PDB file of C-alpha atoms in Angstrom:
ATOM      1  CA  UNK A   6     -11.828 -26.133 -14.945  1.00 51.00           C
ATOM      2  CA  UNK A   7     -13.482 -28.092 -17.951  1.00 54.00           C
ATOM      3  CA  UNK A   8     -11.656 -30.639 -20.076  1.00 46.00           C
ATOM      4  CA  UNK A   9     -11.980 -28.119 -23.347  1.00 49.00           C
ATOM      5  CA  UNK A  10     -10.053 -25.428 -21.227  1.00 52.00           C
ATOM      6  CA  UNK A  11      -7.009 -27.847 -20.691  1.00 47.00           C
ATOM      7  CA  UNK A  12      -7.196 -28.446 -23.905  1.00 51.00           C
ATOM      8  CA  UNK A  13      -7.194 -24.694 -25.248  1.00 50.00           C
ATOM      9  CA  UNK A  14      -4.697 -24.244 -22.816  1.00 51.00           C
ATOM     10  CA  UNK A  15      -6.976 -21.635 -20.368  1.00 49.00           C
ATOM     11  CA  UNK A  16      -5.737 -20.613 -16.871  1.00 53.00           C
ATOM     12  CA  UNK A  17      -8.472 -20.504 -14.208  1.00 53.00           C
ATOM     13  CA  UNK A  18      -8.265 -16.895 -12.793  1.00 54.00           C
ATOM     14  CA  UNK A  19      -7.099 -17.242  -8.930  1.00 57.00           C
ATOM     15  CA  UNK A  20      -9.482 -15.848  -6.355  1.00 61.00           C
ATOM     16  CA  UNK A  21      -8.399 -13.189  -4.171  1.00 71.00           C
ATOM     17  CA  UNK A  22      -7.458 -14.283  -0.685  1.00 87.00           C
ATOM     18  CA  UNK A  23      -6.693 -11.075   1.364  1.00 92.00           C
ATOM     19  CA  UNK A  24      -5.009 -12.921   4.234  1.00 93.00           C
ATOM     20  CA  UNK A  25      -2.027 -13.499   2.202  1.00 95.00           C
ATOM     21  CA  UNK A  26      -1.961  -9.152   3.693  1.00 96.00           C
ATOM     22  CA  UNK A  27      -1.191 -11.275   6.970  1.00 97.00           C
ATOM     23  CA  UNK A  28       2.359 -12.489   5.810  1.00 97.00           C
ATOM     24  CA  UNK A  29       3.665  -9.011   5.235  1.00 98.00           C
ATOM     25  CA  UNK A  30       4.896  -8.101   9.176  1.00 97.00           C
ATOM     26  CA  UNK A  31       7.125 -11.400   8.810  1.00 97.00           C
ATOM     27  CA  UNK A  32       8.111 -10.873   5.697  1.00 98.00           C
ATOM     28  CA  UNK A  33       9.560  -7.090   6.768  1.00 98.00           C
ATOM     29  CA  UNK A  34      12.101  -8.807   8.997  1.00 98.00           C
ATOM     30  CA  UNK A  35      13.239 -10.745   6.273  1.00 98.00           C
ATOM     31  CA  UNK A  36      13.450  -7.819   4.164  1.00 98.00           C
ATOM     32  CA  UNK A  37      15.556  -5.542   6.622  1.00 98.00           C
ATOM     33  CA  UNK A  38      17.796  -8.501   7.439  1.00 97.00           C
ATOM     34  CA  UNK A  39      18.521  -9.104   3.798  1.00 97.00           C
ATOM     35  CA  UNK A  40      18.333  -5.778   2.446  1.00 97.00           C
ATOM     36  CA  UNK A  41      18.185  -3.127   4.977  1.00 97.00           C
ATOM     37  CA  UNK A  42      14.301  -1.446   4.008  1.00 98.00           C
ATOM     38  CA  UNK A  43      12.323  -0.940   7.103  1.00 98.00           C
ATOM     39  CA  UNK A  44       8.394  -0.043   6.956  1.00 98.00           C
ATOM     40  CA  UNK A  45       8.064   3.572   6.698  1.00 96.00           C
ATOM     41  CA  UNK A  46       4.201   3.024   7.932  1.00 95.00           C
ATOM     42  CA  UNK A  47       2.822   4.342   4.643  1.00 95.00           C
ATOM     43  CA  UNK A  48       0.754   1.899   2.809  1.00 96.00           C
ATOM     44  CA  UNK A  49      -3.110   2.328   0.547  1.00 96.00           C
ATOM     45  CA  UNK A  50      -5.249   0.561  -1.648  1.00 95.00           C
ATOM     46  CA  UNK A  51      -5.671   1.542  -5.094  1.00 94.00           C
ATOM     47  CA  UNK A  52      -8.932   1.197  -7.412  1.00 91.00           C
ATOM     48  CA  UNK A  53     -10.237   2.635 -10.027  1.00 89.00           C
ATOM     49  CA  UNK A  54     -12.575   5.606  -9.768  1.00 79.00           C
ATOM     50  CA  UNK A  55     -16.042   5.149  -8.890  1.00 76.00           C
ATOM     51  CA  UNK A  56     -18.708   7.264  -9.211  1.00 76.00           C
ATOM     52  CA  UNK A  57     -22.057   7.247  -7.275  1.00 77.00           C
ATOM     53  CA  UNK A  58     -24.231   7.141  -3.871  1.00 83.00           C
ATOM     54  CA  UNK A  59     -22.743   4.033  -2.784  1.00 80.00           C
ATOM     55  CA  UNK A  60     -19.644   4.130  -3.119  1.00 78.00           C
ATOM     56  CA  UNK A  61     -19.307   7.960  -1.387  1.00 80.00           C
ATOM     57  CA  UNK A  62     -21.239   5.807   1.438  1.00 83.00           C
ATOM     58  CA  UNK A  63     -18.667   3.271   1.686  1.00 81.00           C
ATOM     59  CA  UNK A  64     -15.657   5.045   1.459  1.00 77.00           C
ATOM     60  CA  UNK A  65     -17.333   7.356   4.301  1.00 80.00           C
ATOM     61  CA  UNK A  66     -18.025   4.080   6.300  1.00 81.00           C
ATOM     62  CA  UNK A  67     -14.337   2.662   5.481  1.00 80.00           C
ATOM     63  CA  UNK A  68     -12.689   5.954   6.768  1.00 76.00           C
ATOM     64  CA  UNK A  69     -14.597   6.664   9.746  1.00 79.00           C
ATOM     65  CA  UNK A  70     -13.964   2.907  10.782  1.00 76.00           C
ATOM     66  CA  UNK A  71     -10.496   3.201  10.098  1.00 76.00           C
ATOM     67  CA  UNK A  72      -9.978   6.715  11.782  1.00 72.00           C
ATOM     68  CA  UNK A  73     -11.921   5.824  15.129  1.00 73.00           C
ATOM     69  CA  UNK A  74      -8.518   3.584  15.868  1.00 68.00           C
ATOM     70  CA  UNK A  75      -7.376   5.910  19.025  1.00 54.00           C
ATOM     71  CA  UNK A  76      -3.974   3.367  18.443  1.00 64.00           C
ATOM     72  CA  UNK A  77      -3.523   5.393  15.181  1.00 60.00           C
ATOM     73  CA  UNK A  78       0.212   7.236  15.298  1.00 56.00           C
ATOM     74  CA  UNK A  79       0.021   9.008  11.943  1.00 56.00           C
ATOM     75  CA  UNK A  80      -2.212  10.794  10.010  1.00 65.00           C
ATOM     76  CA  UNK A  81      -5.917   9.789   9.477  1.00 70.00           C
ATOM     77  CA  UNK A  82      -6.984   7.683   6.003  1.00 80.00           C
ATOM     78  CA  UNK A  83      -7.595   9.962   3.544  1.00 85.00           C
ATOM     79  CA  UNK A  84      -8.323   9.148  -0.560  1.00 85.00           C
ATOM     80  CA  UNK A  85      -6.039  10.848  -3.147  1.00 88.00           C
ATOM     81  CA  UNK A  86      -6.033  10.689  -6.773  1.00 86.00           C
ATOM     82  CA  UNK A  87      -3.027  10.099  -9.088  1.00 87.00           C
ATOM     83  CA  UNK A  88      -2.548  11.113 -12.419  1.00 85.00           C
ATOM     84  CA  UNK A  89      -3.512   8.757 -14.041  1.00 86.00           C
ATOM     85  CA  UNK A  90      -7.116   8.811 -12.620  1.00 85.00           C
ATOM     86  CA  UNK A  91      -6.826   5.995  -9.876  1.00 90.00           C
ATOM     87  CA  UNK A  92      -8.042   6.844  -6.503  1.00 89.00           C
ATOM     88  CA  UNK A  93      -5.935   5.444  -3.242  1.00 92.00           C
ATOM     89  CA  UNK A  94      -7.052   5.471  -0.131  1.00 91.00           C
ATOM     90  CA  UNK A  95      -4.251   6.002   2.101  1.00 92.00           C
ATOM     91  CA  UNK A  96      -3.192   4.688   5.506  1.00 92.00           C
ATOM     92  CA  UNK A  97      -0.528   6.063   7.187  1.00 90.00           C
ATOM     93  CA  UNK A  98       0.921   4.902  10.574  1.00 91.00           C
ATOM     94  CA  UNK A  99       4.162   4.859  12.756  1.00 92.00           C
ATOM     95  CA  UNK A 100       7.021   3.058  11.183  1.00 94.00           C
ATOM     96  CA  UNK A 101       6.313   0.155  14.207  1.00 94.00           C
ATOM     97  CA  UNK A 102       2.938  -0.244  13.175  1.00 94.00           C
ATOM     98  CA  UNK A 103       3.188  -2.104  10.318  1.00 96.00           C
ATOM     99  CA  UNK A 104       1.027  -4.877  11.781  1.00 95.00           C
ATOM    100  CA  UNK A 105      -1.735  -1.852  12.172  1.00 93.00           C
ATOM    101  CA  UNK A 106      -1.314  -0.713   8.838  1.00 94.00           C
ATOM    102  CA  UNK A 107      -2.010  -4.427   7.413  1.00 96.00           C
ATOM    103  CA  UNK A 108      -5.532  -4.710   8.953  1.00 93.00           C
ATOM    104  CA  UNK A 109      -6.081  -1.310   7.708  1.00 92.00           C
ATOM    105  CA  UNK A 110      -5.393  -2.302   4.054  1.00 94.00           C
ATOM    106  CA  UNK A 111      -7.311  -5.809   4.629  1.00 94.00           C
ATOM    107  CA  UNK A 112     -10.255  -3.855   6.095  1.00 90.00           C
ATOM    108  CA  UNK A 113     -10.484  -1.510   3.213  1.00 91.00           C
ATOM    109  CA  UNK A 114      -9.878  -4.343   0.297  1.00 93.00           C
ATOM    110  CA  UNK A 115     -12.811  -6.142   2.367  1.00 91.00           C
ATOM    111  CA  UNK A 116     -15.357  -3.463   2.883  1.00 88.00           C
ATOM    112  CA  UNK A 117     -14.901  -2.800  -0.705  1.00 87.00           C
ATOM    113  CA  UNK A 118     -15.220  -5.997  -1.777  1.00 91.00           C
ATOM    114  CA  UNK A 119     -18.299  -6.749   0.591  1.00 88.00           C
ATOM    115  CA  UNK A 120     -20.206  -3.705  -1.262  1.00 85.00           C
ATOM    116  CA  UNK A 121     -19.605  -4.962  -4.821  1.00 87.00           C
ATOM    117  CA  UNK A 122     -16.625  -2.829  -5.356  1.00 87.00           C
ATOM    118  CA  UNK A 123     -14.431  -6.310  -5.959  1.00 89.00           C
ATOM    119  CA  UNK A 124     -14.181  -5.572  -9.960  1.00 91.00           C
ATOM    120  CA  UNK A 125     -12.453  -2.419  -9.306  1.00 91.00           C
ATOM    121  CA  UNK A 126      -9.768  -3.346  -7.053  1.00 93.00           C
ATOM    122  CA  UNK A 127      -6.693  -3.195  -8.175  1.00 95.00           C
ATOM    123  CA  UNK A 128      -3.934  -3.751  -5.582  1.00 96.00           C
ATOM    124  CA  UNK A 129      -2.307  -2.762  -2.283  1.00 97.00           C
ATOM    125  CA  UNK A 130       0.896  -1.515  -0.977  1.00 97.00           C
ATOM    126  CA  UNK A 131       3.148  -1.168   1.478  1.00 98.00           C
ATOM    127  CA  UNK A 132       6.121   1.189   1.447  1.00 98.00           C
ATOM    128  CA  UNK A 133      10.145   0.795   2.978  1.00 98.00           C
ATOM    129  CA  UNK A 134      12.685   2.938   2.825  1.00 97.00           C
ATOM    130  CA  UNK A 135      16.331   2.346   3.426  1.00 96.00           C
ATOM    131  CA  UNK A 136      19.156   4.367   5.023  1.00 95.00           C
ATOM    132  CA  UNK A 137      20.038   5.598   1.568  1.00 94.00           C
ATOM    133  CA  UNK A 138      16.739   6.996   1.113  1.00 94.00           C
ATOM    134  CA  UNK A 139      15.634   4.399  -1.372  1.00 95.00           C
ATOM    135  CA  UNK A 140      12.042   3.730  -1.458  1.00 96.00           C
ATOM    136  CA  UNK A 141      10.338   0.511  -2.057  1.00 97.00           C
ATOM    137  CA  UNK A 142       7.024  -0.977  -2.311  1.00 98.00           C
ATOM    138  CA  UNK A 143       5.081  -4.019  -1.754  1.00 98.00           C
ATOM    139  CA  UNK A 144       2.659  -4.411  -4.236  1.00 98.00           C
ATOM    140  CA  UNK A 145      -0.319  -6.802  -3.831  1.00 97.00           C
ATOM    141  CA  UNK A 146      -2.217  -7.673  -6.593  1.00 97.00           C
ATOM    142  CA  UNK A 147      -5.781  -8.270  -5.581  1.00 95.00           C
ATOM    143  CA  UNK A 148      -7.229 -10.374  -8.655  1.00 93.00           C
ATOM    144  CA  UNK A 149      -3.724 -11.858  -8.826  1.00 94.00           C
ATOM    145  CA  UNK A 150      -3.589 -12.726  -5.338  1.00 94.00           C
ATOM    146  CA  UNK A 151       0.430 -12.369  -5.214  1.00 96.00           C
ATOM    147  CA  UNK A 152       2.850  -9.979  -4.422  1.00 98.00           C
ATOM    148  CA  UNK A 153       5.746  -8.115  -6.421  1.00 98.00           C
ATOM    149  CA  UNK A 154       8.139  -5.394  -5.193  1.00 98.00           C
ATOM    150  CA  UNK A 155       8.424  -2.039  -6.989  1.00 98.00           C
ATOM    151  CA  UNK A 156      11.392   0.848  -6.884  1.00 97.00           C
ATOM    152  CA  UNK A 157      11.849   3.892  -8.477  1.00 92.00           C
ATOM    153  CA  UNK A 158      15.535   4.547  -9.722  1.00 87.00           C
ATOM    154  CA  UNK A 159      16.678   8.196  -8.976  1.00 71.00           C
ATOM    155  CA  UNK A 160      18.037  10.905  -6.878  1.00 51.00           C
ATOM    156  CA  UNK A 161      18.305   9.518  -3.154  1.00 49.00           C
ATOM    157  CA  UNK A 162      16.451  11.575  -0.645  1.00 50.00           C
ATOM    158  CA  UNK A 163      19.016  11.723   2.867  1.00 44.00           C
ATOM    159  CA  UNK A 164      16.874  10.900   5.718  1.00 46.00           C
ATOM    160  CA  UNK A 165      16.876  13.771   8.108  1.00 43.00           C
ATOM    161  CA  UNK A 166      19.484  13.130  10.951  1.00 46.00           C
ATOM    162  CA  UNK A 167      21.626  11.755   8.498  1.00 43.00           C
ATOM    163  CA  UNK A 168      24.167  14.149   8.152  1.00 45.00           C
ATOM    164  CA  UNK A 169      23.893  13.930   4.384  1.00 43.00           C
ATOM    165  CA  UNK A 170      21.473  16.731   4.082  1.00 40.00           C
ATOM    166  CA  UNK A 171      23.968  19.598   4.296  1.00 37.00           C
ATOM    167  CA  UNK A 172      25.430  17.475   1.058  1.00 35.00           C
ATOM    168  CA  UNK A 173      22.302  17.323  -0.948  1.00 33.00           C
ATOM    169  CA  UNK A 174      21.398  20.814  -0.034  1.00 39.00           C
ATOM    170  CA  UNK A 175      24.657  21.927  -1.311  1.00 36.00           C
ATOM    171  CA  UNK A 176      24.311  20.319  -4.546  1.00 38.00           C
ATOM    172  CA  UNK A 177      20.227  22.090  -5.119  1.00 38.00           C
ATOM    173  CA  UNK A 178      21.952  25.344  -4.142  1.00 39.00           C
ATOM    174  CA  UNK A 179      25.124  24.739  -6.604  1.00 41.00           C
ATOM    175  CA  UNK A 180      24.822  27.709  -8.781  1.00 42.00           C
ATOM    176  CA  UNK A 181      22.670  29.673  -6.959  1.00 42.00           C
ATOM    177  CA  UNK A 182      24.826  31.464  -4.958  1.00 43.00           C
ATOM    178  CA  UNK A 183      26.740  35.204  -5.211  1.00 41.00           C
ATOM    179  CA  UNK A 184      27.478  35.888  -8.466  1.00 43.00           C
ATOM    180  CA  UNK A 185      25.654  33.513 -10.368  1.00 42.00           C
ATOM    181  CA  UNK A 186      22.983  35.534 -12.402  1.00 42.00           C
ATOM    182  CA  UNK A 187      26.088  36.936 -13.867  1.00 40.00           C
ATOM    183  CA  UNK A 188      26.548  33.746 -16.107  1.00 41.00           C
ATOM    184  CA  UNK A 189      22.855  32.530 -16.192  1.00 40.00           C
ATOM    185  CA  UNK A 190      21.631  30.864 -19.758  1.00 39.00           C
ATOM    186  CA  UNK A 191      19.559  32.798 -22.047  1.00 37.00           C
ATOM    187  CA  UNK A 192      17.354  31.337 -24.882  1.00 41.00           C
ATOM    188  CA  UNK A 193      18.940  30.996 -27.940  1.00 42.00           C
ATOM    189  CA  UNK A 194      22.270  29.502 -26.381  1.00 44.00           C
ATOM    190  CA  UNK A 195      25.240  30.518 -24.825  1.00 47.00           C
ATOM    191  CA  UNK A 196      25.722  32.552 -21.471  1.00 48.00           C
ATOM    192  CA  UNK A 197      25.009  36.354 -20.174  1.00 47.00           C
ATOM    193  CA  UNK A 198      28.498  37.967 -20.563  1.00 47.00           C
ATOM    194  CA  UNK A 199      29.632  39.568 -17.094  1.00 49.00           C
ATOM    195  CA  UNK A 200      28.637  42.923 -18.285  1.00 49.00           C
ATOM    196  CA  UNK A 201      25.028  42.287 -19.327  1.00 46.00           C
ATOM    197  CA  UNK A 202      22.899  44.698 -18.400  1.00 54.00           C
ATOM    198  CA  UNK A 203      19.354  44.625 -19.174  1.00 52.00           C
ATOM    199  CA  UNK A 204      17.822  47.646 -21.140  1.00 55.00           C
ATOM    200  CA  UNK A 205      15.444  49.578 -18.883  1.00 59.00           C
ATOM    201  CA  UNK A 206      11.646  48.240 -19.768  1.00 59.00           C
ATOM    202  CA  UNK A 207      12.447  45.100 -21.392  1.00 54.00           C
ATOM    203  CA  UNK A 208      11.058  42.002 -20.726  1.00 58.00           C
ATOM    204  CA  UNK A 209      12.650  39.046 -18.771  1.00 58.00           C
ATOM    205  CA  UNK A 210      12.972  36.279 -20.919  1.00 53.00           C
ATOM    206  CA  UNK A 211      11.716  33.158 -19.666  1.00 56.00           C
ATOM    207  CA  UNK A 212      14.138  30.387 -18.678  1.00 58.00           C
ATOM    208  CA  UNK A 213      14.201  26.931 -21.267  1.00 54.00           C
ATOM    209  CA  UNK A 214      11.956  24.566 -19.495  1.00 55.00           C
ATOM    210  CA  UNK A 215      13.582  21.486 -18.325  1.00 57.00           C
ATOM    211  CA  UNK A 216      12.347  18.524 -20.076  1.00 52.00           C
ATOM    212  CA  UNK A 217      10.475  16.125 -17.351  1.00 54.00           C
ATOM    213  CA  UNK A 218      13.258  13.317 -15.586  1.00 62.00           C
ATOM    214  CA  UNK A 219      13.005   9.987 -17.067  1.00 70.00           C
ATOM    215  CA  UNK A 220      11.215   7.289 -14.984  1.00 84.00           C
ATOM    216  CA  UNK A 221      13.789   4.064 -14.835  1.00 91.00           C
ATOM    217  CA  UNK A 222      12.786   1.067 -12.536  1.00 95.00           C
ATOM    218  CA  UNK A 223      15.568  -0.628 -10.394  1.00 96.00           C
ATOM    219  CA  UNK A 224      15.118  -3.936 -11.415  1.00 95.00           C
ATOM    220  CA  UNK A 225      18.358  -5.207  -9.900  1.00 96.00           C
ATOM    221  CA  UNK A 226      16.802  -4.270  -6.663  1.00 97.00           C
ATOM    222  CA  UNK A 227      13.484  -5.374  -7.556  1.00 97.00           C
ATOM    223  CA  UNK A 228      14.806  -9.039  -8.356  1.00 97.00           C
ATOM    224  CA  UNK A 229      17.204  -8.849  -4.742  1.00 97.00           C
ATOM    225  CA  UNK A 230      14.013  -8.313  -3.473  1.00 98.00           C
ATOM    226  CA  UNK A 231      12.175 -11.214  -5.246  1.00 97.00           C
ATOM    227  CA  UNK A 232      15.040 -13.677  -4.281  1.00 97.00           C
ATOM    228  CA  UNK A 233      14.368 -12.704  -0.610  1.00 97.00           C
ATOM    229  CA  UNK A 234      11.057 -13.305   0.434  1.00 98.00           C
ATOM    230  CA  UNK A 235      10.459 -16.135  -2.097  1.00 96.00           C
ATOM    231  CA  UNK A 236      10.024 -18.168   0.938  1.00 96.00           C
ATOM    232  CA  UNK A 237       7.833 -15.282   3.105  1.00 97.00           C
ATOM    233  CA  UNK A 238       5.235 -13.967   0.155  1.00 97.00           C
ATOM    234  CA  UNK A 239       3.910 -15.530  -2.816  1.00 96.00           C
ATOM    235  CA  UNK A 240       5.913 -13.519  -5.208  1.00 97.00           C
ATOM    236  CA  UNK A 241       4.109 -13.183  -8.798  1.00 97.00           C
ATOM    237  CA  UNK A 242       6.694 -14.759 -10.623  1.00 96.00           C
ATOM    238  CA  UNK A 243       5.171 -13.050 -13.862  1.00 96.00           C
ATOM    239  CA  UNK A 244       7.502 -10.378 -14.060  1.00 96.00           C
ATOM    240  CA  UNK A 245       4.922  -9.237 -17.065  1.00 95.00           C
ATOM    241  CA  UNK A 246       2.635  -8.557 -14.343  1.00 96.00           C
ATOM    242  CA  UNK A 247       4.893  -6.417 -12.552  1.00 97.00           C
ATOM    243  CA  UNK A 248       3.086  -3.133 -13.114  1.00 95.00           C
ATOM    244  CA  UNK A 249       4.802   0.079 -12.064  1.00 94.00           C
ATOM    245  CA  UNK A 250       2.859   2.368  -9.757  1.00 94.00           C
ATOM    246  CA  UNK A 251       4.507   5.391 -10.773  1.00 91.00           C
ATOM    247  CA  UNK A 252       3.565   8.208  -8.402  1.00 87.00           C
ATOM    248  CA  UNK A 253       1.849   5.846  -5.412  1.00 92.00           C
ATOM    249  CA  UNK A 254       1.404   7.475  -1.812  1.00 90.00           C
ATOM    250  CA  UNK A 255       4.264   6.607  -0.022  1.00 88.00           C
ATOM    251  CA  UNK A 256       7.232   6.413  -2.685  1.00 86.00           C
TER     252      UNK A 256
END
């Protein structure tokens, strides 16, 4: 850094360094101790979309490295897309293998990186779930070089074997059962009266549409989280940078 960027006040960017993947196995204990998320064995890489030859050639090389591992105990790697036009290329493994499923993400951040893909990294993750259902992630920011959790607030999913799915079952089916078309909504307001009877040949009106759930972050989790392994990762303590990864393989 030159004596006219101290002066202007300019940061030197910090350069990647993919080992700090390495700390996440130890940093997992710490996490269940302190906050009861285990690995679920889910974890990807996210980039932006490229287009071309090469790259096709190196994500073909990158997945039939990665899916040659006869140690693998979930499914093989396989690249999604999101909806908001990033590609991932997931990893999954068994909830044990979270050791695994680190060299898997450091393998694919490298090859990329090796075959000029660097600029389009973006970051890595690695998801944990709680008894609750809860899901959390791990993010790694590549051109950051840091980590930062993420989690969703909403409806918790029961883990099967819980006994809690009978409960959430009950409340999907709540209102579905005998005798409920009898008092269903209709456009325009109000209920069907017990004695509707549709006239022979009409149409079916459609049902309202529901207007999409709002997306809320659990940041009171998110900073439990940062508190925790501020001594296992180095946390991004940016909290600017803490982009949400709304819709990420695994959560």
């Amino acid at each position: 850094m030159g004596f006219l960027d101290i002066l202007l006040g300019r940061t030197k960017p910090v350069a990647p360094d993919l080992d700090q993947l390495f700390a996440l196995p130890s940093a997992a204990v710490t996490l269940e101790v302190a906050t009861g998320f285990r690995p679920t064995g889910a974890g990807a890489v996210c980039f932006a979309t490229v287009e071309g030859a090469a790259f096709e050639q190196t994500h073909r090389e990158v997945q039939a490295l990665l899916d040659a591992d006869t140690d693998r105990g979930g499914n093989p790697v396989e690249l999604r897309q999101d909806d908001y036009g990033y590609s991932w290329l997931v990893s999954q493994r068994s909830p044990d293998q979270l050791a695994q499923l680190v060299n898997d993400l450091h393998a694919v951040n490298s090859s990329l990186e090796a075959n000029g893909f660097g600029p389009q990294l973006l970051c890595s993750l690695a998801a944990f779930e709680d008894e609750r259902g809860r899901r959390l992630a791990l993010v790694y920011l590549y051109k950051r070089g840091s980590f930062y959790p993420f989690a969703a607030r909403g409806r918790c999913r029961a883990r099967r074997g819980s006994g809690q799915e009978g409960e959430v079952d009950a409340g999907r089916r709540r209102g579905q059962g005998r005798g409920a078309g009898r008092n269903r909504r209709v456009p325009g307001g109000g209920r069907r009266p017990a004695s509707y009877k549709k006239s022979p040949g009409a149409p079916t009106p459609p049902a309202p549409a529901r207007p999409p759930p709002a997306r809320r972050r659990d940041s009171a989790l998110e900073l439990q989280v940062k508190a925790a392994l501020a001594s296992d990762l180095r946390v991004e303590q940016d909290l600017s940078r803490w982009f949400p990864v709304w819709g990420a393989p695994g959560l």
